[in-house]
mmCIF file of C-alpha atoms in Angstrom:
data_model
loop_
_atom_site.group_PDB
_atom_site.id
_atom_site.type_symbol
_atom_site.label_atom_id
_atom_site.label_comp_id
_atom_site.label_asym_id
_atom_site.label_seq_id
_atom_site.Cartn_x
_atom_site.Cartn_y
_atom_site.Cartn_z
ATOM 1 C CA UNK A 1 103.757 112.386 77.621
ATOM 2 C CA UNK A 2 100.017 112.888 77.613
ATOM 3 C CA UNK A 3 99.539 115.623 80.214
ATOM 4 C CA UNK A 4 95.811 114.854 80.362
ATOM 5 C CA UNK A 5 96.409 111.294 81.563
ATOM 6 C CA UNK A 6 95.727 110.859 85.301
ATOM 7 C CA UNK A 7 98.479 110.331 87.756
ATOM 8 C CA UNK A 8 98.332 109.835 91.482
ATOM 9 C CA UNK A 9 99.992 113.300 91.913
ATOM 10 C CA UNK A 10 97.608 115.290 89.643
ATOM 11 C CA UNK A 11 94.274 113.474 90.131
ATOM 12 C CA UNK A 12 91.803 116.034 91.375
ATOM 13 C CA UNK A 13 89.726 114.571 94.124
ATOM 14 C CA UNK A 14 86.111 114.282 93.004
ATOM 15 C CA UNK A 15 83.312 115.961 94.927
ATOM 16 C CA UNK A 16 80.390 113.711 93.853
ATOM 17 C CA UNK A 17 79.416 110.533 95.681
ATOM 18 C CA UNK A 18 78.988 108.427 92.541
ATOM 19 C CA UNK A 19 80.359 108.747 88.996
ATOM 20 C CA UNK A 20 79.117 106.937 85.879
ATOM 21 C CA UNK A 21 81.653 105.571 83.382
ATOM 22 C CA UNK A 22 81.820 108.730 81.258
ATOM 23 C CA UNK A 23 82.301 110.947 84.279
ATOM 24 C CA UNK A 24 84.943 108.625 85.659
ATOM 25 C CA UNK A 25 86.919 108.601 82.349
ATOM 26 C CA UNK A 26 86.785 112.362 82.231
ATOM 27 C CA UNK A 27 87.980 112.698 85.876
ATOM 28 C CA UNK A 28 90.806 110.279 85.184
ATOM 29 C CA UNK A 29 91.739 111.904 81.878
ATOM 30 C CA UNK A 30 91.440 108.678 79.926
ATOM 31 C CA UNK A 31 89.275 107.455 77.062
ATOM 32 C CA UNK A 32 86.232 105.299 77.932
ATOM 33 C CA UNK A 33 87.685 102.231 76.070
ATOM 34 C CA UNK A 34 90.802 102.426 78.198
ATOM 35 C CA UNK A 35 88.630 102.536 81.401
ATOM 36 C CA UNK A 36 86.816 99.452 80.127
ATOM 37 C CA UNK A 37 90.113 97.682 79.469
ATOM 38 C CA UNK A 38 91.372 98.572 82.970
ATOM 39 C CA UNK A 39 88.077 97.277 84.541
ATOM 40 C CA UNK A 40 88.241 94.063 82.494
ATOM 41 C CA UNK A 41 91.888 93.468 83.402
ATOM 42 C CA UNK A 42 91.711 94.253 87.101
ATOM 43 C CA UNK A 43 88.131 93.783 88.290
ATOM 44 C CA UNK A 44 85.988 91.732 85.935
ATOM 45 C CA UNK A 45 88.580 89.080 85.260
ATOM 46 C CA UNK A 46 87.075 86.054 86.880
ATOM 47 C CA UNK A 47 84.579 85.104 84.137
ATOM 48 C CA UNK A 48 81.869 87.440 85.173
ATOM 49 C CA UNK A 49 81.290 90.047 82.496
ATOM 50 C CA UNK A 50 81.357 93.775 83.184
ATOM 51 C CA UNK A 51 77.878 95.099 83.894
ATOM 52 C CA UNK A 52 76.410 97.508 81.396
ATOM 53 C CA UNK A 53 76.158 100.347 83.936
ATOM 54 C CA UNK A 54 79.024 100.744 86.411
ATOM 55 C CA UNK A 55 79.207 103.532 89.014
ATOM 56 C CA UNK A 56 82.341 104.539 90.981
ATOM 57 C CA UNK A 57 83.124 106.175 94.280
ATOM 58 C CA UNK A 58 86.083 108.528 94.784
ATOM 59 C CA UNK A 59 87.939 105.598 96.386
ATOM 60 C CA UNK A 60 87.305 103.571 93.201
ATOM 61 C CA UNK A 61 88.737 106.406 91.130
ATOM 62 C CA UNK A 62 91.809 106.500 93.221
ATOM 63 C CA UNK A 63 92.553 102.784 92.665
ATOM 64 C CA UNK A 64 91.764 103.084 88.983
ATOM 65 C CA UNK A 65 94.178 106.034 88.776
ATOM 66 C CA UNK A 66 96.920 103.772 90.188
ATOM 67 C CA UNK A 67 96.093 101.144 87.402
ATOM 68 C CA UNK A 68 96.161 103.906 84.780
ATOM 69 C CA UNK A 69 99.723 104.766 85.782
ATOM 70 C CA UNK A 70 100.690 101.136 85.416
ATOM 71 C CA UNK A 71 99.005 100.709 81.971
ATOM 72 C CA UNK A 72 101.347 101.158 79.090
ATOM 73 C CA UNK A 73 100.395 103.759 76.450
ATOM 74 C CA UNK A 74 99.430 101.951 73.197
ATOM 75 C CA UNK A 75 101.116 104.601 71.017
ATOM 76 C CA UNK A 76 104.406 104.635 72.901
ATOM 77 C CA UNK A 77 107.203 102.378 71.582
ATOM 78 C CA UNK A 78 109.571 101.200 74.310
ATOM 79 C CA UNK A 79 113.218 101.893 73.411
ATOM 80 C CA UNK A 80 115.895 99.323 74.212
ATOM 81 C CA UNK A 81 118.226 100.206 77.165
ATOM 82 C CA UNK A 82 121.544 101.599 76.298
ATOM 83 C CA UNK A 83 124.735 99.989 77.729
#
């Protein structure tokens, strides 16, 4: 597993009031394109495009960290269950 990927257990609580997209992806331990995918799938999914400049609070990062845990890794192949 990617040890740099954020989890609810190892997410360090931020000390800033607002984070830009690059800072948020760094805190979460994910690539910026994955952050954009999560935002598009969970927040900007009602036909309104994602704004060019998004800022996040520590509460936002906590919710996004939950979605990061639920997002499958693109480079991991799921193995069939054994009987």
